[in-house]
Amino acid sequence: MARRLETQLDGLVLIEPQVHGDERGFLVETFRDDGWRELGIEVEFVQENHSRSGRGILRGLHFQTRPGQAKLVRCLRGGIWDVAVDLRRDSPTYCRWEGYELDDERHRQLFVPAGFAHGFCVLSERADVAYKLSSYYDPATETGIAWDEPEVGVEWPISDPVLSDRDRAAPRLAEIADSLPW
């Protein structure tokens, strides 16, 4: 059975699944609706994505505005530094962030609730990341904030990330804060 590890931001859930391994390899239960609900993840997932990235690539900080989008993130291969930023304006932890290493050895997962921005950077030569989503991807409601937003101050473990054009041009939080639906 998986267990829930302590986090500081309300709604954020770090999961450590039980890994069954021997000389043949391993087996890990990566999702079980009733078990994950017992850990505090009471979300119906409707889509799953898989991305592959190389060392030094940073993706984020992304979120969907309407209807909002929760994510259950895991790293299938390699290792990443996974970050969630609380963007719920009425939250006592607004603008605070937490980061966790997710990798293919411990198989930890991070549940990021709606109302949070999410991003990760790759720590290994290559990383495959899978994430379940609570709403369908909609480019009309997808947005983000700058990965180096000074009001948030994420401490990324890389200094010169490789960014997409979109992430390089992401707005500062002050530019979009009034339009956040949470």
Coordinates of C-alpha atoms in Angstrom, one line a residue:
M1 CA 0.0 0.0 0.0
A2 CA 1.2 3.5 -0.7
R3 CA 1.7 6.1 2.0
R4 CA 1.3 9.8 2.1
L5 CA 4.3 11.9 3.0
E6 CA 4.2 15.3 4.7
T7 CA 3.9 18.4 2.6
Q8 CA 3.5 22.1 3.7
L9 CA 1.0 23.3 1.1
D10 CA -2.7 22.5 1.7
G11 CA -3.9 20.0 -1.0
L12 CA -0.5 19.0 -2.2
V13 CA 0.0 15.2 -1.7
L14 CA 3.4 13.4 -2.0
I15 CA 2.9 9.7 -2.4
E16 CA 5.4 6.9 -1.7
P17 CA 4.1 3.7 -3.2
Q18 CA 5.3 0.3 -2.0
V19 CA 7.8 -1.2 -4.4
H20 CA 8.0 -4.9 -4.7
G21 CA 11.4 -5.9 -6.1
D22 CA 13.8 -8.7 -6.5
E23 CA 16.5 -9.9 -8.9
R24 CA 14.0 -9.9 -11.8
G25 CA 13.1 -6.2 -11.4
F26 CA 10.1 -4.5 -9.6
L27 CA 6.4 -4.1 -9.5
V28 CA 4.8 -0.9 -8.2
E29 CA 1.1 0.0 -8.1
T30 CA 1.1 3.4 -9.7
F31 CA -2.6 4.2 -9.3
R32 CA -5.5 2.7 -7.5
D33 CA -8.6 4.8 -7.2
D34 CA -9.7 3.7 -3.7
G35 CA -6.2 3.7 -2.3
W36 CA -5.3 7.2 -3.6
R37 CA -8.6 8.5 -2.3
E38 CA -7.7 7.2 1.2
L39 CA -4.5 9.3 0.8
G40 CA -6.6 12.5 0.0
I41 CA -6.8 12.4 -3.8
E42 CA -10.5 12.5 -4.5
V43 CA -10.3 13.4 -8.2
E44 CA -11.5 11.8 -11.3
F45 CA -8.8 11.7 -13.9
V46 CA -9.8 12.0 -17.6
Q47 CA -6.5 12.3 -19.5
E48 CA -2.9 11.0 -19.1
N49 CA 0.1 12.6 -20.8
H50 CA 3.7 11.4 -21.2
S51 CA 6.7 13.7 -21.9
R52 CA 10.3 13.0 -22.5
S53 CA 13.0 15.6 -21.9
G54 CA 16.8 15.8 -21.6
R55 CA 19.1 17.1 -18.9
G56 CA 18.7 20.7 -18.0
I57 CA 15.3 21.1 -19.6
L58 CA 12.7 23.0 -17.6
R59 CA 9.0 22.8 -18.3
G60 CA 6.7 25.3 -16.5
L61 CA 5.3 26.8 -14.6
H62 CA 2.0 25.9 -16.2
F63 CA -1.7 25.7 -15.2
Q64 CA -5.2 25.7 -16.7
T65 CA -7.6 28.4 -15.5
R66 CA -11.0 26.9 -16.3
P67 CA -12.2 24.5 -15.1
G68 CA -8.8 24.2 -13.4
Q69 CA -6.7 21.1 -13.6
A70 CA -5.3 18.8 -11.0
K71 CA -2.3 16.6 -11.9
L72 CA -0.8 13.4 -10.5
V73 CA 2.8 13.4 -11.6
R74 CA 5.4 10.6 -11.7
C75 CA 8.7 10.0 -13.3
L76 CA 8.9 6.8 -15.3
R77 CA 12.6 7.1 -16.2
G78 CA 15.4 9.2 -14.8
G79 CA 14.9 12.0 -12.3
I80 CA 13.2 15.4 -12.1
W81 CA 12.8 18.2 -9.6
D82 CA 9.0 18.7 -9.5
V83 CA 7.6 22.0 -8.3
A84 CA 4.1 23.2 -7.4
V85 CA 3.2 26.8 -6.7
D86 CA 0.0 27.8 -4.8
L87 CA -1.9 30.4 -6.9
R88 CA -5.1 30.3 -4.9
R89 CA -5.4 34.0 -3.9
D90 CA -7.4 33.3 -0.7
S91 CA -5.0 30.6 0.5
P92 CA -2.7 31.3 3.4
T93 CA 0.1 29.8 1.3
Y94 CA -0.5 31.9 -1.8
C95 CA 2.8 32.3 -3.8
R96 CA 4.5 29.6 -1.8
W97 CA 6.1 26.6 -3.5
E98 CA 7.3 23.1 -2.8
G99 CA 9.6 20.9 -4.8
Y100 CA 10.4 17.2 -4.6
E101 CA 12.6 14.9 -6.5
L102 CA 10.7 12.3 -8.4
D103 CA 12.6 9.4 -10.0
D104 CA 12.5 5.9 -11.3
E105 CA 13.9 4.4 -8.1
R106 CA 11.6 5.5 -5.3
H107 CA 8.6 6.0 -7.7
R108 CA 7.2 8.8 -5.6
Q109 CA 4.3 10.8 -7.1
L110 CA 3.1 14.3 -6.6
F111 CA -0.5 15.3 -6.6
V112 CA -0.9 18.9 -7.6
P113 CA -4.4 20.3 -7.0
A114 CA -6.2 22.7 -9.3
G115 CA -5.2 26.3 -8.4
F116 CA -1.5 25.5 -8.5
A117 CA 1.1 26.1 -11.2
H118 CA 3.3 23.1 -11.9
G119 CA 6.7 22.6 -13.5
F120 CA 9.8 20.4 -13.4
C121 CA 13.4 20.3 -14.5
V122 CA 15.3 17.3 -15.6
L123 CA 18.2 16.1 -13.4
S124 CA 19.1 13.0 -15.3
E125 CA 20.4 12.5 -18.9
R126 CA 16.8 11.8 -19.9
A127 CA 13.5 11.7 -18.1
D128 CA 10.1 10.4 -19.0
V129 CA 7.3 11.9 -17.0
A130 CA 3.6 10.8 -16.9
Y131 CA 0.9 12.8 -15.4
K132 CA -2.8 12.2 -15.0
L133 CA -5.1 15.2 -15.5
S134 CA -8.5 16.0 -14.0
S135 CA -9.6 18.0 -17.0
Y136 CA -8.9 17.7 -20.7
Y137 CA -6.1 19.8 -22.1
D138 CA -7.5 23.1 -23.6
P139 CA -5.1 25.5 -25.2
A140 CA -7.6 28.3 -24.7
T141 CA -7.3 28.1 -20.9
E142 CA -3.7 27.1 -20.6
T143 CA -1.3 29.7 -19.2
G144 CA 1.6 30.0 -16.9
I145 CA 4.0 32.2 -15.0
A146 CA 7.7 32.7 -15.4
W147 CA 9.8 29.9 -14.1
D148 CA 12.0 32.5 -12.3
E149 CA 9.1 34.6 -10.9
P150 CA 10.7 36.6 -8.1
E151 CA 7.5 36.8 -6.1
V152 CA 7.6 33.0 -5.8
G153 CA 11.3 32.4 -5.7
V154 CA 11.5 28.7 -6.7
E155 CA 15.0 27.4 -5.9
W156 CA 15.6 25.3 -9.0
P157 CA 18.6 22.9 -8.8
I158 CA 19.9 24.1 -12.3
S159 CA 21.2 27.5 -13.2
D160 CA 20.8 27.8 -16.9
P161 CA 17.7 25.8 -18.0
V162 CA 16.7 25.0 -21.5
L163 CA 13.3 26.6 -22.1
S164 CA 10.7 26.6 -24.8
D165 CA 9.8 29.9 -26.4
R166 CA 6.5 29.9 -24.6
D167 CA 8.1 29.4 -21.2
R168 CA 10.8 32.0 -22.0
A169 CA 8.0 34.5 -22.7
A170 CA 5.7 33.5 -19.7
P171 CA 4.3 36.5 -17.8
R172 CA 5.1 37.6 -14.3
L173 CA 2.6 36.8 -11.7
A174 CA 1.6 40.5 -11.3
E175 CA 0.6 40.6 -14.9
I176 CA -2.1 37.9 -14.5
A177 CA -2.9 37.7 -10.7
D178 CA -6.1 39.7 -11.1
S179 CA -7.4 37.2 -13.7
L180 CA -6.8 34.1 -11.7
P181 CA -10.1 32.3 -11.1
W182 CA -9.2 31.0 -7.6

